Amino acid sequence: MDRLGIEFLSIFGMPPLEFISLTAELGCHYISTALYGVPLAELGYPTYSLKDDERLRREVIAALADTGVKISLGEGLLILPERDSATVAADLDVMAELGAEKINVVSFEPDLRRSCDEFAAITEMAAQRGMTTVTEVVPGFTVGNLHTGMTVVEYVDRPEFRLLIDTMHIARLGTQPADLAEVPESCIGYIQLSDTTMVSQFDDYNFEAMNERLVPGAGEVPLKEYLAELPRDVVVGLEMPQREAALAGIGAVERLRPGIEAARQLLASI
C-alpha cells in the first residue's frame, strides 16, 4: 500500500485545486482537508468554502478523479459544549459528496461521558454516509492521552470508530513505543507524521503544532520505533507545517519535498 499523504495543516490554506495538483506532483495519493480555507494572509491565498461553493465542489471532485488523489481524512469537525451532534449533518453530507474516506472529530466538551455519546452519534451519522471516524489524541484536549482515547473507543464500541495517532502529540505526551504496542492495531485508523524536539521551543504548544514542525528524522521523536508498533495498512499523512519557511518565500513544493522523501525512506525501513 502506497499510503503516504499530505495533511491540510501543511499547506496553510492553499486552495483545494492547487493542493490536489501539489499532492499529485509530489507523488502522493492522499490529502486531508477541511471544508473552509483559513489561509495564512501573507501567502495571498483566497478564502474558500467547500460547503457553500457548489461549483468548487464539482471542480474538486473532477480534479480528484483526474489525478487519482483521494481525500483520506475530513478535518474540522468538533464536539462542543451545548452543541448537538446533529448540527454536523450538513458538513458530513459535503464530506461524503467529496469522497472523504474518514472524518476526524475532536472534542472540546470537558464532560467525557457526553463526549463519548457525541462521538458515538457522529460515528453513526458518518457510517450512514459511508465514512469511518477517528479522533485525535492531543495534549490539552478532552481526549488528551492514549488511556482516554481507548476509553472512548471502548465506549463507542464500533469498528467504524478508531484513534488517530499524531507522532508529535504522542511524543510530547511522553508516549513510549511500548505504550503504542499495547494499543490493538484494530483501534488505530490513521497516522499523522512529523518530527519535533522533545522540549518545545515555543511558549504556545498549539501554535507550534499548527505552524512549526520538522522533517521526519530531523528531530528527536523515535519515529521508526513508533511506526513499527502501528498498523501498516492505514494512511500516513505528512503533517509538517513550516510557517517561517513559508513566510520567507519558500514554496510549498520545496518545503514539503524533503518531508515526503524522508517519510518514504522511513516507511520503507520498517
mmCIF file of C-alpha atoms in Angstrom:
data_model
loop_
_atom_site.group_PDB
_atom_site.id
_atom_site.type_symbol
_atom_site.label_atom_id
_atom_site.label_comp_id
_atom_site.label_asym_id
_atom_site.label_seq_id
_atom_site.Cartn_x
_atom_site.Cartn_y
_atom_site.Cartn_z
ATOM 1 C CA MET A 1 0.000 0.000 0.000
ATOM 2 C CA ASP A 2 1.375 3.377 -1.068
ATOM 3 C CA ARG A 3 -0.104 5.093 1.949
ATOM 4 C CA LEU A 4 1.623 8.473 2.144
ATOM 5 C CA GLY A 5 -0.460 11.628 2.020
ATOM 6 C CA ILE A 6 -0.204 15.346 2.754
ATOM 7 C CA GLU A 7 -2.185 16.907 5.583
ATOM 8 C CA PHE A 8 -4.244 20.085 5.450
ATOM 9 C CA LEU A 9 -2.139 21.905 8.062
ATOM 10 C CA SER A 10 0.937 21.573 5.859
ATOM 11 C CA ILE A 11 -0.299 23.959 3.162
ATOM 12 C CA PHE A 12 -1.597 26.985 5.146
ATOM 13 C CA GLY A 13 -4.925 27.371 3.365
ATOM 14 C CA MET A 14 -3.791 26.733 -0.215
ATOM 15 C CA PRO A 15 -6.928 26.467 -2.380
ATOM 16 C CA PRO A 16 -8.053 22.865 -2.829
ATOM 17 C CA LEU A 17 -7.436 22.598 -6.577
ATOM 18 C CA GLU A 18 -3.846 23.746 -6.080
ATOM 19 C CA PHE A 19 -3.484 21.379 -3.125
ATOM 20 C CA ILE A 20 -4.606 18.421 -5.222
ATOM 21 C CA SER A 21 -2.165 19.340 -8.004
ATOM 22 C CA LEU A 22 0.653 19.773 -5.480
ATOM 23 C CA THR A 23 -0.064 16.373 -3.969
ATOM 24 C CA ALA A 24 -0.010 14.680 -7.363
ATOM 25 C CA GLU A 25 3.204 16.497 -8.315
ATOM 26 C CA LEU A 26 4.873 15.162 -5.170
ATOM 27 C CA GLY A 27 3.753 11.627 -5.985
ATOM 28 C CA CYS A 28 1.275 11.231 -3.132
ATOM 29 C CA HIS A 29 -2.245 9.866 -3.347
ATOM 30 C CA TYR A 30 -3.993 11.225 -0.253
ATOM 31 C CA ILE A 31 -4.903 14.550 1.294
ATOM 32 C CA SER A 32 -6.794 15.668 4.348
ATOM 33 C CA THR A 33 -8.999 18.701 4.052
ATOM 34 C CA ALA A 34 -11.365 20.943 5.944
ATOM 35 C CA LEU A 35 -14.431 22.493 4.357
ATOM 36 C CA TYR A 36 -13.208 26.042 4.882
ATOM 37 C CA GLY A 37 -9.919 27.640 3.931
ATOM 38 C CA VAL A 38 -8.386 29.956 6.517
ATOM 39 C CA PRO A 39 -5.230 30.941 4.686
ATOM 40 C CA LEU A 40 -2.081 32.471 6.076
ATOM 41 C CA ALA A 41 -2.688 36.063 4.993
ATOM 42 C CA GLU A 42 0.886 36.731 3.907
ATOM 43 C CA LEU A 43 0.734 33.951 1.299
ATOM 44 C CA GLY A 44 -2.089 35.643 -0.576
ATOM 45 C CA TYR A 45 -4.386 32.641 -0.825
ATOM 46 C CA PRO A 46 -8.112 33.429 -1.103
ATOM 47 C CA THR A 47 -10.610 32.139 1.419
ATOM 48 C CA TYR A 48 -12.975 29.432 0.199
ATOM 49 C CA SER A 49 -15.854 27.256 1.337
ATOM 50 C CA LEU A 50 -16.347 23.752 0.006
ATOM 51 C CA LYS A 51 -19.635 23.718 1.876
ATOM 52 C CA ASP A 52 -21.124 26.794 0.240
ATOM 53 C CA ASP A 53 -19.475 26.749 -3.209
ATOM 54 C CA GLU A 54 -21.133 24.005 -5.259
ATOM 55 C CA ARG A 55 -19.068 24.800 -8.354
ATOM 56 C CA LEU A 56 -15.834 24.446 -6.390
ATOM 57 C CA ARG A 57 -17.014 21.082 -5.077
ATOM 58 C CA ARG A 58 -17.624 19.864 -8.626
ATOM 59 C CA GLU A 59 -14.180 21.065 -9.683
ATOM 60 C CA VAL A 60 -12.560 19.341 -6.707
ATOM 61 C CA ILE A 61 -14.351 16.070 -7.433
ATOM 62 C CA ALA A 62 -13.173 16.260 -11.054
ATOM 63 C CA ALA A 63 -9.587 17.069 -10.043
ATOM 64 C CA LEU A 64 -9.523 14.151 -7.621
ATOM 65 C CA ALA A 65 -10.722 11.822 -10.375
ATOM 66 C CA ASP A 66 -8.197 13.202 -12.877
ATOM 67 C CA THR A 67 -5.198 12.887 -10.545
ATOM 68 C CA GLY A 68 -6.110 9.764 -8.584
ATOM 69 C CA VAL A 69 -5.739 11.698 -5.335
ATOM 70 C CA LYS A 70 -8.237 10.794 -2.602
ATOM 71 C CA ILE A 71 -9.454 12.635 0.471
ATOM 72 C CA SER A 72 -8.315 10.292 3.205
ATOM 73 C CA LEU A 73 -9.499 12.494 6.069
ATOM 74 C CA GLY A 74 -12.076 15.224 6.566
ATOM 75 C CA GLU A 75 -10.989 17.728 9.216
ATOM 76 C CA GLY A 76 -12.633 20.478 11.253
ATOM 77 C CA LEU A 77 -15.432 18.534 12.950
ATOM 78 C CA LEU A 78 -15.818 19.494 16.602
ATOM 79 C CA ILE A 79 -17.743 18.399 19.665
ATOM 80 C CA LEU A 80 -18.565 21.488 21.716
ATOM 81 C CA PRO A 81 -20.457 22.080 24.964
ATOM 82 C CA GLU A 82 -24.162 22.711 24.439
ATOM 83 C CA ARG A 83 -23.989 21.895 20.714
ATOM 84 C CA ASP A 84 -25.766 18.793 19.498
ATOM 85 C CA SER A 85 -24.073 16.354 17.144
ATOM 86 C CA ALA A 86 -26.950 16.754 14.685
ATOM 87 C CA THR A 87 -25.528 20.151 13.716
ATOM 88 C CA VAL A 88 -22.671 18.477 11.806
ATOM 89 C CA ALA A 89 -25.012 16.580 9.476
ATOM 90 C CA ALA A 90 -24.656 19.070 6.621
ATOM 91 C CA ASP A 91 -20.860 19.009 6.925
ATOM 92 C CA LEU A 92 -20.916 15.219 6.790
ATOM 93 C CA ASP A 93 -23.053 15.371 3.655
ATOM 94 C CA VAL A 94 -20.430 17.515 1.937
ATOM 95 C CA MET A 95 -17.538 15.348 3.104
ATOM 96 C CA ALA A 96 -19.305 12.283 1.732
ATOM 97 C CA GLU A 97 -20.019 14.047 -1.574
ATOM 98 C CA LEU A 98 -16.300 14.820 -1.875
ATOM 99 C CA GLY A 99 -15.464 11.165 -1.302
ATOM 100 C CA ALA A 100 -13.801 11.507 2.092
ATOM 101 C CA GLU A 101 -12.936 8.090 3.483
ATOM 102 C CA LYS A 102 -12.708 9.157 7.141
ATOM 103 C CA ILE A 103 -13.549 12.115 9.318
ATOM 104 C CA ASN A 104 -11.534 13.386 12.272
ATOM 105 C CA VAL A 105 -13.670 14.549 15.201
ATOM 106 C CA VAL A 106 -12.112 16.251 18.228
ATOM 107 C CA SER A 107 -13.873 17.191 21.436
ATOM 108 C CA PHE A 108 -13.707 20.392 23.450
ATOM 109 C CA GLU A 109 -16.517 19.149 25.673
ATOM 110 C CA PRO A 110 -14.964 18.667 29.143
ATOM 111 C CA ASP A 111 -17.624 16.144 30.152
ATOM 112 C CA LEU A 112 -16.095 12.877 28.958
ATOM 113 C CA ARG A 113 -19.370 10.962 29.140
ATOM 114 C CA ARG A 114 -21.133 13.489 26.940
ATOM 115 C CA SER A 115 -18.124 13.495 24.596
ATOM 116 C CA CYS A 116 -18.418 9.724 24.307
ATOM 117 C CA ASP A 117 -22.117 9.966 23.499
ATOM 118 C CA GLU A 118 -21.429 12.585 20.837
ATOM 119 C CA PHE A 119 -18.588 10.519 19.335
ATOM 120 C CA ALA A 120 -20.987 7.582 19.110
ATOM 121 C CA ALA A 121 -23.707 9.669 17.474
ATOM 122 C CA ILE A 122 -21.358 11.222 14.906
ATOM 123 C CA THR A 123 -19.822 7.831 14.143
ATOM 124 C CA GLU A 124 -23.295 6.521 13.357
ATOM 125 C CA MET A 125 -24.068 9.523 11.160
ATOM 126 C CA ALA A 126 -20.775 9.154 9.282
ATOM 127 C CA ALA A 127 -21.278 5.416 8.818
ATOM 128 C CA GLN A 128 -24.677 6.077 7.266
ATOM 129 C CA ARG A 129 -22.808 8.167 4.678
ATOM 130 C CA GLY A 130 -20.121 5.554 4.024
ATOM 131 C CA MET A 131 -17.363 7.112 6.146
ATOM 132 C CA THR A 132 -15.475 5.953 9.204
ATOM 133 C CA THR A 133 -14.480 8.159 12.143
ATOM 134 C CA VAL A 134 -11.292 8.807 14.081
ATOM 135 C CA THR A 135 -10.477 11.047 16.998
ATOM 136 C CA GLU A 136 -7.060 12.538 17.594
ATOM 137 C CA VAL A 137 -5.113 12.237 20.839
ATOM 138 C CA VAL A 138 -3.972 15.816 21.569
ATOM 139 C CA PRO A 139 -2.392 17.257 24.736
ATOM 140 C CA GLY A 140 -4.897 19.518 26.479
ATOM 141 C CA PHE A 141 -7.938 18.260 24.557
ATOM 142 C CA THR A 142 -10.655 16.115 26.107
ATOM 143 C CA VAL A 143 -9.026 13.062 24.517
ATOM 144 C CA GLY A 144 -5.648 14.101 25.862
ATOM 145 C CA ASN A 145 -3.809 10.781 26.181
ATOM 146 C CA LEU A 146 -3.901 7.209 24.935
ATOM 147 C CA HIS A 147 -5.728 5.956 28.018
ATOM 148 C CA THR A 148 -8.620 8.359 27.471
ATOM 149 C CA GLY A 149 -8.586 7.555 23.781
ATOM 150 C CA MET A 150 -9.026 3.857 24.489
ATOM 151 C CA THR A 151 -11.786 4.656 26.973
ATOM 152 C CA VAL A 152 -13.686 6.406 24.186
ATOM 153 C CA VAL A 153 -13.020 3.599 21.686
ATOM 154 C CA GLU A 154 -14.337 1.030 24.154
ATOM 155 C CA TYR A 155 -17.403 3.156 24.911
ATOM 156 C CA VAL A 156 -18.331 3.737 21.268
ATOM 157 C CA ASP A 157 -17.625 0.054 20.578
ATOM 158 C CA ARG A 158 -17.889 0.177 16.799
ATOM 159 C CA PRO A 159 -15.306 -0.861 14.191
ATOM 160 C CA GLU A 160 -16.021 2.418 12.389
ATOM 161 C CA PHE A 161 -14.507 4.419 15.284
ATOM 162 C CA ARG A 162 -10.770 4.425 15.909
ATOM 163 C CA LEU A 163 -7.901 6.626 17.068
ATOM 164 C CA LEU A 164 -5.725 8.992 15.074
ATOM 165 C CA ILE A 165 -2.098 8.914 16.182
ATOM 166 C CA ASP A 166 -0.119 12.126 15.595
ATOM 167 C CA THR A 167 3.566 11.486 16.253
ATOM 168 C CA MET A 168 4.244 14.996 17.578
ATOM 169 C CA HIS A 169 1.368 14.901 20.033
ATOM 170 C CA ILE A 170 2.118 11.466 21.424
ATOM 171 C CA ALA A 171 5.825 12.272 21.733
ATOM 172 C CA ARG A 172 5.097 15.381 23.772
ATOM 173 C CA LEU A 173 2.824 13.281 25.977
ATOM 174 C CA GLY A 174 5.821 11.113 26.831
ATOM 175 C CA THR A 175 4.469 8.093 24.974
ATOM 176 C CA GLN A 176 6.919 5.224 24.570
ATOM 177 C CA PRO A 177 6.858 2.723 21.689
ATOM 178 C CA ALA A 178 5.880 0.064 24.218
ATOM 179 C CA ASP A 179 2.797 2.127 25.076
ATOM 180 C CA LEU A 180 1.706 2.048 21.435
ATOM 181 C CA ALA A 181 2.340 -1.685 21.320
ATOM 182 C CA GLU A 182 -0.367 -2.131 23.954
ATOM 183 C CA VAL A 183 -2.989 -0.489 21.727
ATOM 184 C CA PRO A 184 -4.661 -3.062 19.446
ATOM 185 C CA GLU A 185 -3.957 -2.286 15.798
ATOM 186 C CA SER A 186 -7.680 -2.511 15.135
ATOM 187 C CA CYS A 187 -8.138 0.587 17.308
ATOM 188 C CA ILE A 188 -5.867 2.828 15.198
ATOM 189 C CA GLY A 189 -7.256 4.224 11.968
ATOM 190 C CA TYR A 190 -4.909 6.998 10.834
ATOM 191 C CA ILE A 191 -1.380 8.329 11.391
ATOM 192 C CA GLN A 192 -0.104 11.899 11.110
ATOM 193 C CA LEU A 193 3.662 12.051 10.743
ATOM 194 C CA SER A 194 6.125 14.778 11.661
ATOM 195 C CA ASP A 195 9.150 15.293 13.861
ATOM 196 C CA THR A 196 9.902 17.755 16.631
ATOM 197 C CA THR A 197 12.138 18.375 19.605
ATOM 198 C CA MET A 198 11.146 16.771 22.876
ATOM 199 C CA VAL A 199 11.300 20.139 24.651
ATOM 200 C CA SER A 200 9.255 22.852 22.989
ATOM 201 C CA GLN A 201 10.976 25.879 21.519
ATOM 202 C CA PHE A 202 7.709 27.846 21.747
ATOM 203 C CA ASP A 203 5.586 29.250 24.556
ATOM 204 C CA ASP A 204 2.328 28.091 22.941
ATOM 205 C CA TYR A 205 2.060 24.391 22.116
ATOM 206 C CA ASN A 206 -0.952 24.804 19.854
ATOM 207 C CA PHE A 207 0.847 27.476 17.830
ATOM 208 C CA GLU A 208 3.855 25.207 17.460
ATOM 209 C CA ALA A 209 1.772 22.196 16.440
ATOM 210 C CA MET A 210 -0.137 24.173 13.828
ATOM 211 C CA ASN A 211 2.783 26.168 12.439
ATOM 212 C CA GLU A 212 6.223 24.681 13.002
ATOM 213 C CA ARG A 213 7.093 21.007 12.668
ATOM 214 C CA LEU A 214 10.214 19.258 11.452
ATOM 215 C CA VAL A 215 11.044 16.917 8.590
ATOM 216 C CA PRO A 216 10.842 13.296 9.772
ATOM 217 C CA GLY A 217 14.262 12.372 11.109
ATOM 218 C CA ALA A 218 15.309 15.966 11.787
ATOM 219 C CA GLY A 219 14.075 15.976 15.386
ATOM 220 C CA GLU A 220 14.086 13.783 18.455
ATOM 221 C CA VAL A 221 10.915 11.694 18.114
ATOM 222 C CA PRO A 222 11.509 7.908 17.873
ATOM 223 C CA LEU A 223 9.575 7.737 14.631
ATOM 224 C CA LYS A 224 10.862 4.387 13.398
ATOM 225 C CA GLU A 225 10.092 2.780 16.745
ATOM 226 C CA TYR A 226 6.621 4.360 16.810
ATOM 227 C CA LEU A 227 5.780 3.264 13.277
ATOM 228 C CA ALA A 228 6.970 -0.255 13.993
ATOM 229 C CA GLU A 229 4.153 -0.542 16.555
ATOM 230 C CA LEU A 230 1.446 0.997 14.365
ATOM 231 C CA PRO A 231 -0.705 -0.586 11.641
ATOM 232 C CA ARG A 232 0.870 -0.962 8.200
ATOM 233 C CA ASP A 233 -2.418 -0.613 6.328
ATOM 234 C CA VAL A 234 -3.567 2.900 7.287
ATOM 235 C CA VAL A 235 -2.811 6.217 5.620
ATOM 236 C CA VAL A 236 0.209 8.135 6.913
ATOM 237 C CA GLY A 237 -0.326 11.849 6.369
ATOM 238 C CA LEU A 238 2.687 14.172 6.449
ATOM 239 C CA GLU A 239 1.628 16.982 8.796
ATOM 240 C CA MET A 240 4.582 19.323 8.507
ATOM 241 C CA PRO A 241 3.617 23.000 8.577
ATOM 242 C CA GLN A 242 6.629 25.305 8.370
ATOM 243 C CA ARG A 243 5.347 28.830 8.756
ATOM 244 C CA GLU A 244 8.705 30.571 8.993
ATOM 245 C CA ALA A 245 9.881 28.970 5.760
ATOM 246 C CA ALA A 246 6.622 29.838 4.012
ATOM 247 C CA LEU A 247 6.896 33.475 5.084
ATOM 248 C CA ALA A 248 10.484 33.506 3.824
ATOM 249 C CA GLY A 249 9.171 32.745 0.352
ATOM 250 C CA ILE A 250 9.976 29.043 0.157
ATOM 251 C CA GLY A 251 7.260 27.445 -1.950
ATOM 252 C CA ALA A 252 5.094 24.546 -0.896
ATOM 253 C CA VAL A 253 6.831 22.029 -3.167
ATOM 254 C CA GLU A 254 10.234 22.997 -1.824
ATOM 255 C CA ARG A 255 9.010 22.902 1.784
ATOM 256 C CA LEU A 256 7.272 19.565 1.511
ATOM 257 C CA ARG A 257 9.513 17.553 -0.812
ATOM 258 C CA PRO A 258 12.197 16.884 1.852
ATOM 259 C CA GLY A 259 9.479 15.677 4.220
ATOM 260 C CA ILE A 260 7.948 13.405 1.584
ATOM 261 C CA GLU A 261 11.324 11.903 0.735
ATOM 262 C CA ALA A 262 12.198 11.372 4.404
ATOM 263 C CA ALA A 263 8.790 9.849 5.115
ATOM 264 C CA ARG A 264 9.136 7.414 2.206
ATOM 265 C CA GLN A 265 12.543 6.294 3.450
ATOM 266 C CA LEU A 266 11.211 5.902 6.964
ATOM 267 C CA LEU A 267 8.213 3.835 5.880
ATOM 268 C CA ALA A 268 10.443 1.643 3.716
ATOM 269 C CA SER A 269 12.683 0.924 6.707
ATOM 270 C CA ILE A 270 10.042 -0.694 8.911
#
